């Protein structure tokens, strides 16, 4: 059984992103994406127990957090080819994040 914990759309770009924490015995989950019509489903990247997602449509960026203790905030391009940790603060089991579309601030 898969555990989908977060979903967010980039409607202007015709995309839907979601986090799949995977099966209970699997160590890595996935950030997935598809076109809004359900076609072209693909993996963007893997991370431990992904939970919260946010999209910065203006900058075509995706942010993700893991529900593990001490997990970083991850930034990625829509296709996953560029990815980096943008915060090394110890987050305590975060569940959700949001992006201010005017200045790109992440909460």
Tab-separated table of N, CA, C and O in Angstrom:
chain	number	residue	atom	x	y	z
A	1	UNK	N	0.839	-1.181	0.000
A	1	UNK	CA	0.000	0.000	0.000
A	1	UNK	C	0.886	1.246	0.000
A	1	UNK	O	1.806	1.382	0.778
A	2	UNK	N	0.589	2.182	-0.862
A	2	UNK	CA	1.334	3.427	-0.927
A	2	UNK	C	0.705	4.441	0.017
A	2	UNK	O	-0.475	4.385	0.317
A	3	UNK	N	1.541	5.395	0.480
A	3	UNK	CA	1.053	6.412	1.406
A	3	UNK	C	1.291	7.783	0.784
A	3	UNK	O	2.385	8.327	0.869
A	4	UNK	N	0.285	8.334	0.150
A	4	UNK	CA	0.390	9.663	-0.436
A	4	UNK	C	0.056	10.679	0.642
A	4	UNK	O	-1.022	10.654	1.207
A	5	UNK	N	1.015	11.572	0.917
A	5	UNK	CA	0.860	12.475	2.047
A	5	UNK	C	0.689	13.933	1.660
A	5	UNK	O	0.287	14.739	2.470
A	6	UNK	N	1.020	14.300	0.458
A	6	UNK	CA	0.899	15.689	0.050
A	6	UNK	C	0.693	15.784	-1.445
A	6	UNK	O	1.162	14.935	-2.196
A	7	UNK	N	-0.030	16.792	-1.865
A	7	UNK	CA	-0.241	17.037	-3.294
A	7	UNK	C	-0.367	18.536	-3.508
A	7	UNK	O	-0.904	19.257	-2.661
A	8	UNK	N	0.152	18.992	-4.634
A	8	UNK	CA	0.085	20.404	-4.971
A	8	UNK	C	0.102	20.532	-6.490
A	8	UNK	O	0.743	19.744	-7.188
A	9	UNK	N	-0.636	21.504	-7.004
A	9	UNK	CA	-0.701	21.698	-8.447
A	9	UNK	C	0.009	22.957	-8.901
A	9	UNK	O	0.066	23.946	-8.183
A	10	UNK	N	0.567	22.879	-10.078
A	10	UNK	CA	1.101	24.035	-10.798
A	10	UNK	C	0.215	24.165	-12.022
A	10	UNK	O	0.594	23.800	-13.142
A	11	UNK	N	-1.004	24.648	-11.799
A	11	UNK	CA	-2.044	24.635	-12.817
A	11	UNK	C	-1.624	25.395	-14.076
A	11	UNK	O	-1.850	24.933	-15.192
A	12	UNK	N	-0.977	26.531	-13.908
A	12	UNK	CA	-0.520	27.306	-15.060
A	12	UNK	C	0.473	26.560	-15.930
A	12	UNK	O	0.607	26.848	-17.116
A	13	UNK	N	1.167	25.588	-15.332
A	13	UNK	CA	2.119	24.774	-16.079
A	13	UNK	C	1.553	23.394	-16.406
A	13	UNK	O	2.242	22.551	-16.982
A	14	UNK	N	0.301	23.161	-15.999
A	14	UNK	CA	-0.364	21.899	-16.322
A	14	UNK	C	0.175	20.690	-15.576
A	14	UNK	O	0.101	19.569	-16.080
A	15	UNK	N	0.692	20.892	-14.349
A	15	UNK	CA	1.324	19.800	-13.612
A	15	UNK	C	0.708	19.597	-12.233
A	15	UNK	O	0.264	20.544	-11.597
A	16	UNK	N	0.746	18.354	-11.783
A	16	UNK	CA	0.364	17.979	-10.429
A	16	UNK	C	1.550	17.231	-9.823
A	16	UNK	O	2.118	16.341	-10.462
A	17	UNK	N	1.933	17.608	-8.607
A	17	UNK	CA	3.016	16.941	-7.870
A	17	UNK	C	2.420	16.292	-6.629
A	17	UNK	O	1.485	16.822	-6.039
A	18	UNK	N	2.985	15.154	-6.210
A	18	UNK	CA	2.549	14.534	-4.962
A	18	UNK	C	3.704	13.780	-4.324
A	18	UNK	O	4.671	13.410	-4.984
A	19	UNK	N	3.593	13.615	-3.012
A	19	UNK	CA	4.596	12.842	-2.276
A	19	UNK	C	4.016	11.476	-1.971
A	19	UNK	O	2.849	11.345	-1.610
A	20	UNK	N	4.829	10.465	-2.146
A	20	UNK	CA	4.438	9.087	-1.870
A	20	UNK	C	5.460	8.511	-0.900
A	20	UNK	O	6.607	8.276	-1.276
A	21	UNK	N	5.056	8.363	0.343
A	21	UNK	CA	5.972	7.837	1.362
A	21	UNK	C	6.252	6.364	1.149
A	21	UNK	O	7.129	5.805	1.788
A	22	UNK	N	5.540	5.737	0.244
A	22	UNK	CA	5.834	4.357	-0.132
A	22	UNK	C	5.257	3.330	0.816
A	22	UNK	O	4.384	3.603	1.612
A	23	UNK	N	5.799	2.152	0.693
A	23	UNK	CA	5.359	1.030	1.503
A	23	UNK	C	5.995	1.103	2.881
A	23	UNK	O	7.045	1.699	3.066
A	24	UNK	N	5.382	0.473	3.819
A	24	UNK	CA	5.831	0.525	5.208
A	24	UNK	C	7.276	0.058	5.377
A	24	UNK	O	8.006	0.577	6.207
A	25	UNK	N	7.738	-0.871	4.575
A	25	UNK	CA	9.071	-1.434	4.761
A	25	UNK	C	10.101	-0.846	3.798
A	25	UNK	O	11.227	-1.308	3.748
A	26	UNK	N	9.744	0.158	3.029
A	26	UNK	CA	10.674	0.791	2.097
A	26	UNK	C	11.268	2.026	2.749
A	26	UNK	O	10.562	2.793	3.394
A	27	UNK	N	12.555	2.252	2.581
A	27	UNK	CA	13.212	3.368	3.262
A	27	UNK	C	13.065	4.687	2.513
A	27	UNK	O	13.066	5.738	3.135
A	28	UNK	N	12.958	4.661	1.195
A	28	UNK	CA	12.835	5.906	0.428
A	28	UNK	C	11.445	6.048	-0.162
A	28	UNK	O	10.877	5.094	-0.677
A	29	UNK	N	10.932	7.267	-0.080
A	29	UNK	CA	9.693	7.600	-0.747
A	29	UNK	C	10.021	8.359	-2.017
A	29	UNK	O	11.189	8.545	-2.372
A	30	UNK	N	8.983	8.839	-2.693
A	30	UNK	CA	9.181	9.502	-3.973
A	30	UNK	C	8.373	10.787	-4.054
A	30	UNK	O	7.292	10.883	-3.473
A	31	UNK	N	8.913	11.745	-4.769
A	31	UNK	CA	8.153	12.903	-5.211
A	31	UNK	C	7.819	12.619	-6.667
A	31	UNK	O	8.717	12.345	-7.470
A	32	UNK	N	6.539	12.647	-6.972
A	32	UNK	CA	6.060	12.282	-8.307
A	32	UNK	C	5.409	13.487	-8.974
A	32	UNK	O	5.014	14.445	-8.301
A	33	UNK	N	5.256	13.397	-10.300
A	33	UNK	CA	4.520	14.434	-11.016
A	33	UNK	C	3.804	13.813	-12.205
A	33	UNK	O	4.177	12.743	-12.695
A	34	UNK	N	2.764	14.504	-12.647
A	34	UNK	CA	2.012	14.095	-13.834
A	34	UNK	C	1.373	15.331	-14.434
A	34	UNK	O	1.243	16.372	-13.765
A	35	UNK	N	0.971	15.212	-15.666
A	35	UNK	CA	0.161	16.267	-16.281
A	35	UNK	C	-1.203	16.257	-15.599
A	35	UNK	O	-1.619	15.243	-15.040
A	36	UNK	N	-1.913	17.367	-15.652
A	36	UNK	CA	-3.210	17.458	-14.979
A	36	UNK	C	-4.225	16.455	-15.512
A	36	UNK	O	-5.164	16.089	-14.804
A	37	UNK	N	-4.041	15.987	-16.745
A	37	UNK	CA	-4.957	14.980	-17.296
A	37	UNK	C	-4.571	13.560	-16.892
A	37	UNK	O	-5.186	12.590	-17.318
A	38	UNK	N	-3.531	13.426	-16.052
A	38	UNK	CA	-3.104	12.123	-15.565
A	38	UNK	C	-2.046	11.440	-16.422
A	38	UNK	O	-1.551	10.374	-16.062
A	39	UNK	N	-1.676	12.043	-17.519
A	39	UNK	CA	-0.665	11.441	-18.386
A	39	UNK	C	0.741	11.809	-17.934
A	39	UNK	O	0.931	12.705	-17.114
A	40	UNK	N	1.719	11.125	-18.471
A	40	UNK	CA	3.143	11.388	-18.262
A	40	UNK	C	3.531	11.375	-16.779
A	40	UNK	O	4.183	12.286	-16.278
A	41	UNK	N	3.156	10.316	-16.085
A	41	UNK	CA	3.514	10.147	-14.670
A	41	UNK	C	4.998	9.809	-14.591
A	41	UNK	O	5.479	8.931	-15.304
A	42	UNK	N	5.716	10.543	-13.739
A	42	UNK	CA	7.151	10.275	-13.586
A	42	UNK	C	7.628	10.641	-12.195
A	42	UNK	O	7.026	11.469	-11.519
A	43	UNK	N	8.738	10.034	-11.827
A	43	UNK	CA	9.376	10.342	-10.549
A	43	UNK	C	10.235	11.585	-10.723
A	43	UNK	O	11.002	11.688	-11.679
A	44	UNK	N	10.105	12.538	-9.786
A	44	UNK	CA	10.948	13.731	-9.806
A	44	UNK	C	12.232	13.436	-9.036
A	44	UNK	O	13.323	13.661	-9.529
A	45	UNK	N	12.112	12.921	-7.808
A	45	UNK	CA	13.271	12.482	-7.036
A	45	UNK	C	12.814	11.637	-5.858
A	45	UNK	O	11.620	11.549	-5.576
A	46	UNK	N	13.766	11.014	-5.174
A	46	UNK	CA	13.485	10.215	-3.994
A	46	UNK	C	14.015	10.922	-2.752
A	46	UNK	O	15.004	11.664	-2.826
A	47	UNK	N	13.339	10.689	-1.639
A	47	UNK	CA	13.800	11.184	-0.343
A	47	UNK	C	13.143	10.344	0.742
A	47	UNK	O	12.142	9.671	0.487
A	48	UNK	N	13.699	10.388	1.929
A	48	UNK	CA	13.147	9.626	3.046
A	48	UNK	C	11.805	10.214	3.474
A	48	UNK	O	11.712	11.392	3.779
A	49	UNK	N	10.783	9.410	3.462
A	49	UNK	CA	9.447	9.742	3.948
A	49	UNK	C	8.973	11.157	3.618
A	49	UNK	O	8.728	11.976	4.519
A	50	UNK	N	8.814	11.482	2.350
A	50	UNK	CA	8.359	12.827	1.990
A	50	UNK	C	6.942	13.081	2.508
A	50	UNK	O	6.111	12.189	2.542
A	51	UNK	N	6.706	14.312	2.936
A	51	UNK	CA	5.365	14.649	3.435
A	51	UNK	C	4.857	15.925	2.783
A	51	UNK	O	4.017	15.893	1.905
A	52	UNK	N	5.377	17.081	3.182
A	52	UNK	CA	4.866	18.346	2.672
A	52	UNK	C	5.494	18.769	1.357
A	52	UNK	O	6.677	18.558	1.129
A	53	UNK	N	4.676	19.379	0.510
A	53	UNK	CA	5.126	19.904	-0.780
A	53	UNK	C	4.584	21.303	-0.976
A	53	UNK	O	3.487	21.625	-0.520
A	54	UNK	N	5.346	22.121	-1.678
A	54	UNK	CA	4.879	23.442	-2.090
A	54	UNK	C	5.517	23.761	-3.439
A	54	UNK	O	6.634	23.345	-3.715
A	55	UNK	N	4.776	24.501	-4.262
A	55	UNK	CA	5.271	24.882	-5.579
A	55	UNK	C	5.412	26.394	-5.640
A	55	UNK	O	4.524	27.132	-5.214
A	56	UNK	N	6.532	26.841	-6.162
A	56	UNK	CA	6.753	28.250	-6.466
A	56	UNK	C	6.600	28.368	-7.984
A	56	UNK	O	7.544	28.129	-8.735
A	57	UNK	N	5.396	28.679	-8.413
A	57	UNK	CA	5.068	28.702	-9.844
A	57	UNK	C	5.885	29.759	-10.578
A	57	UNK	O	6.371	29.524	-11.686
A	58	UNK	N	6.067	30.902	-9.957
A	58	UNK	CA	6.801	31.997	-10.587
A	58	UNK	C	8.232	31.583	-10.933
A	58	UNK	O	8.769	31.936	-11.969
A	59	UNK	N	8.852	30.818	-10.044
A	59	UNK	CA	10.248	30.403	-10.233
A	59	UNK	C	10.374	28.964	-10.720
A	59	UNK	O	11.470	28.437	-10.824
A	60	UNK	N	9.237	28.315	-10.995
A	60	UNK	CA	9.173	26.924	-11.435
A	60	UNK	C	10.017	26.018	-10.532
A	60	UNK	O	10.874	25.261	-10.987
A	61	UNK	N	9.756	26.132	-9.230
A	61	UNK	CA	10.503	25.369	-8.236
A	61	UNK	C	9.544	24.574	-7.356
A	61	UNK	O	8.405	24.973	-7.130
A	62	UNK	N	10.035	23.476	-6.865
A	62	UNK	CA	9.290	22.597	-5.977
A	62	UNK	C	10.057	22.497	-4.663
A	62	UNK	O	11.277	22.348	-4.663
A	63	UNK	N	9.350	22.600	-3.548
A	63	UNK	CA	9.943	22.431	-2.221
A	63	UNK	C	9.316	21.205	-1.567
A	63	UNK	O	8.119	20.969	-1.702
A	64	UNK	N	10.134	20.451	-0.853
A	64	UNK	CA	9.631	19.252	-0.181
A	64	UNK	C	10.295	19.111	1.181
A	64	UNK	O	11.450	19.501	1.364
A	65	UNK	N	9.545	18.554	2.119
A	65	UNK	CA	10.081	18.215	3.430
A	65	UNK	C	9.762	16.751	3.718
A	65	UNK	O	8.804	16.193	3.195
A	66	UNK	N	10.596	16.183	4.563
A	66	UNK	CA	10.428	14.805	4.989
A	66	UNK	C	9.847	14.811	6.395
A	66	UNK	O	10.133	15.706	7.187
A	67	UNK	N	9.055	13.802	6.712
A	67	UNK	CA	8.476	13.735	8.051
A	67	UNK	C	9.413	13.074	9.058
A	67	UNK	O	9.012	12.738	10.153
A	68	UNK	N	10.677	12.927	8.691
A	68	UNK	CA	11.657	12.381	9.628
A	68	UNK	C	12.255	13.498	10.477
A	68	UNK	O	12.393	14.629	10.025
A	69	UNK	N	12.623	13.170	11.688
A	69	UNK	CA	13.201	14.145	12.606
A	69	UNK	C	14.553	14.614	12.072
A	69	UNK	O	15.387	13.812	11.688
A	70	UNK	N	14.772	15.919	12.028
A	70	UNK	CA	16.034	16.474	11.570
A	70	UNK	C	16.194	16.533	10.064
A	70	UNK	O	17.300	16.682	9.567
A	71	UNK	N	15.113	16.434	9.318
A	71	UNK	CA	15.183	16.445	7.858
A	71	UNK	C	15.327	17.869	7.322
A	71	UNK	O	14.796	18.810	7.894
A	72	UNK	N	16.044	18.034	6.205
A	72	UNK	CA	16.200	19.361	5.612
A	72	UNK	C	15.022	19.708	4.705
A	72	UNK	O	14.243	18.842	4.318
A	73	UNK	N	14.949	20.977	4.360
A	73	UNK	CA	14.025	21.450	3.331
A	73	UNK	C	14.750	21.293	2.000
A	73	UNK	O	15.896	21.710	1.857
A	74	UNK	N	14.101	20.667	1.021
A	74	UNK	CA	14.722	20.390	-0.274
A	74	UNK	C	14.066	21.245	-1.347
A	74	UNK	O	12.842	21.339	-1.418
A	75	UNK	N	14.889	21.869	-2.185
A	75	UNK	CA	14.446	22.622	-3.353
A	75	UNK	C	14.753	21.791	-4.586
A	75	UNK	O	15.799	21.129	-4.655
A	76	UNK	N	13.857	21.821	-5.572
A	76	UNK	CA	14.092	21.088	-6.810
A	76	UNK	C	13.473	21.834	-7.983
A	76	UNK	O	12.457	22.525	-7.838
A	77	UNK	N	14.072	21.657	-9.145
A	77	UNK	CA	13.422	22.095	-10.376
A	77	UNK	C	12.245	21.143	-10.627
A	77	UNK	O	12.168	20.065	-10.035
A	78	UNK	N	11.324	21.541	-11.489
A	78	UNK	CA	10.148	20.709	-11.755
A	78	UNK	C	10.511	19.304	-12.239
A	78	UNK	O	9.800	18.353	-11.969
A	79	UNK	N	11.611	19.172	-12.967
A	79	UNK	CA	11.984	17.857	-13.503
A	79	UNK	C	12.921	17.074	-12.588
A	79	UNK	O	13.239	15.921	-12.861
A	80	UNK	N	13.385	17.691	-11.509
A	80	UNK	CA	14.258	17.013	-10.560
A	80	UNK	C	15.730	17.010	-10.946
A	80	UNK	O	16.561	16.494	-10.203
A	81	UNK	N	16.078	17.579	-12.097
A	81	UNK	CA	17.478	17.587	-12.532
A	81	UNK	C	18.361	18.463	-11.659
A	81	UNK	O	19.555	18.216	-11.540
A	82	UNK	N	17.781	19.506	-11.082
A	82	UNK	CA	18.518	20.366	-10.148
A	82	UNK	C	17.846	20.238	-8.790
A	82	UNK	O	16.640	20.407	-8.674
A	83	UNK	N	18.647	19.954	-7.772
A	83	UNK	CA	18.083	19.765	-6.438
A	83	UNK	C	19.146	20.121	-5.409
A	83	UNK	O	20.327	19.842	-5.600
A	84	UNK	N	18.699	20.730	-4.302
A	84	UNK	CA	19.635	21.049	-3.224
A	84	UNK	C	18.882	21.223	-1.906
A	84	UNK	O	17.679	21.486	-1.897
A	85	UNK	N	19.617	21.070	-0.820
A	85	UNK	CA	19.070	21.340	0.507
A	85	UNK	C	19.171	22.843	0.724
A	85	UNK	O	20.253	23.404	0.593
A	86	UNK	N	18.064	23.482	1.047
A	86	UNK	CA	18.077	24.933	1.231
A	86	UNK	C	18.027	25.331	2.699
A	86	UNK	O	18.171	26.500	3.015
A	87	UNK	N	17.837	24.373	3.564
A	87	UNK	CA	17.828	24.652	4.999
A	87	UNK	C	18.416	23.460	5.731
A	87	UNK	O	18.010	22.329	5.497
A	88	UNK	N	19.336	23.715	6.594
A	88	UNK	CA	19.914	22.650	7.415
A	88	UNK	C	19.384	22.737	8.849
A	88	UNK	O	19.869	22.047	9.723
A	89	UNK	N	18.403	23.607	9.056
A	89	UNK	CA	17.796	23.675	10.384
A	89	UNK	C	17.150	22.336	10.689
A	89	UNK	O	16.609	21.683	9.798
A	90	UNK	N	17.206	21.931	11.932
A	90	UNK	CA	16.584	20.683	12.315
A	90	UNK	C	15.085	20.885	12.441
A	90	UNK	O	14.616	21.551	13.361
A	91	UNK	N	14.372	20.355	11.489
A	91	UNK	CA	12.915	20.433	11.506
A	91	UNK	C	12.393	19.191	12.218
A	91	UNK	O	12.858	18.086	11.973
A	92	UNK	N	11.443	19.373	13.101
A	92	UNK	CA	10.931	18.250	13.870
A	92	UNK	C	9.676	17.702	13.200
A	92	UNK	O	8.591	18.250	13.360
A	93	UNK	N	9.832	16.667	12.422
A	93	UNK	CA	8.735	15.979	11.743
A	93	UNK	C	7.745	16.935	11.064
A	93	UNK	O	6.558	16.932	11.371
A	94	UNK	N	8.212	17.749	10.129
A	94	UNK	CA	7.299	18.692	9.459
A	94	UNK	C	6.264	17.963	8.611
A	94	UNK	O	6.528	16.888	8.078
A	95	UNK	N	5.107	18.551	8.495
A	95	UNK	CA	4.019	17.945	7.712
A	95	UNK	C	3.623	18.782	6.507
A	95	UNK	O	3.124	18.270	5.527
A	96	UNK	N	3.811	20.086	6.580
A	96	UNK	CA	3.369	20.928	5.481
A	96	UNK	C	4.239	22.151	5.338
A	96	UNK	O	4.889	22.579	6.298
A	97	UNK	N	4.274	22.696	4.141
A	97	UNK	CA	5.020	23.913	3.850
A	97	UNK	C	4.217	24.733	2.861
A	97	UNK	O	3.299	24.223	2.199
A	98	UNK	N	4.546	26.008	2.751
A	98	UNK	CA	3.880	26.903	1.802
A	98	UNK	C	4.905	27.893	1.264
A	98	UNK	O	5.892	28.200	1.927
A	99	UNK	N	4.660	28.392	0.057
A	99	UNK	CA	5.533	29.374	-0.579
A	99	UNK	C	4.730	30.644	-0.838
A	99	UNK	O	3.614	30.584	-1.356
A	100	UNK	N	5.303	31.786	-0.462
A	100	UNK	CA	4.714	33.079	-0.796
A	100	UNK	C	5.059	33.360	-2.262
A	100	UNK	O	6.228	33.498	-2.600
A	101	UNK	N	4.063	33.432	-3.138
A	101	UNK	CA	4.345	33.590	-4.571
A	101	UNK	C	4.947	34.951	-4.936
A	101	UNK	O	5.559	35.088	-5.998
A	102	UNK	N	4.836	35.926	-4.065
A	102	UNK	CA	5.361	37.249	-4.410
A	102	UNK	C	6.885	37.331	-4.246
A	102	UNK	O	7.564	37.950	-5.060
A	103	UNK	N	7.409	36.693	-3.189
A	103	UNK	CA	8.859	36.821	-2.972
A	103	UNK	C	9.582	35.468	-2.810
A	103	UNK	O	10.785	35.450	-2.607
A	104	UNK	N	8.859	34.357	-2.867
A	104	UNK	CA	9.486	33.053	-2.780
A	104	UNK	C	9.818	32.599	-1.380
A	104	UNK	O	10.479	31.577	-1.209
A	105	UNK	N	9.354	33.325	-0.361
A	105	UNK	CA	9.606	32.915	1.025
A	105	UNK	C	8.883	31.583	1.297
A	105	UNK	O	7.780	31.364	0.832
A	106	UNK	N	9.536	30.724	2.054
A	106	UNK	CA	8.967	29.411	2.380
A	106	UNK	C	8.620	29.381	3.865
A	106	UNK	O	9.415	29.789	4.702
A	107	UNK	N	7.440	28.880	4.167
A	107	UNK	CA	6.941	28.811	5.555
A	107	UNK	C	6.597	27.371	5.887
A	107	UNK	O	6.159	26.629	5.092
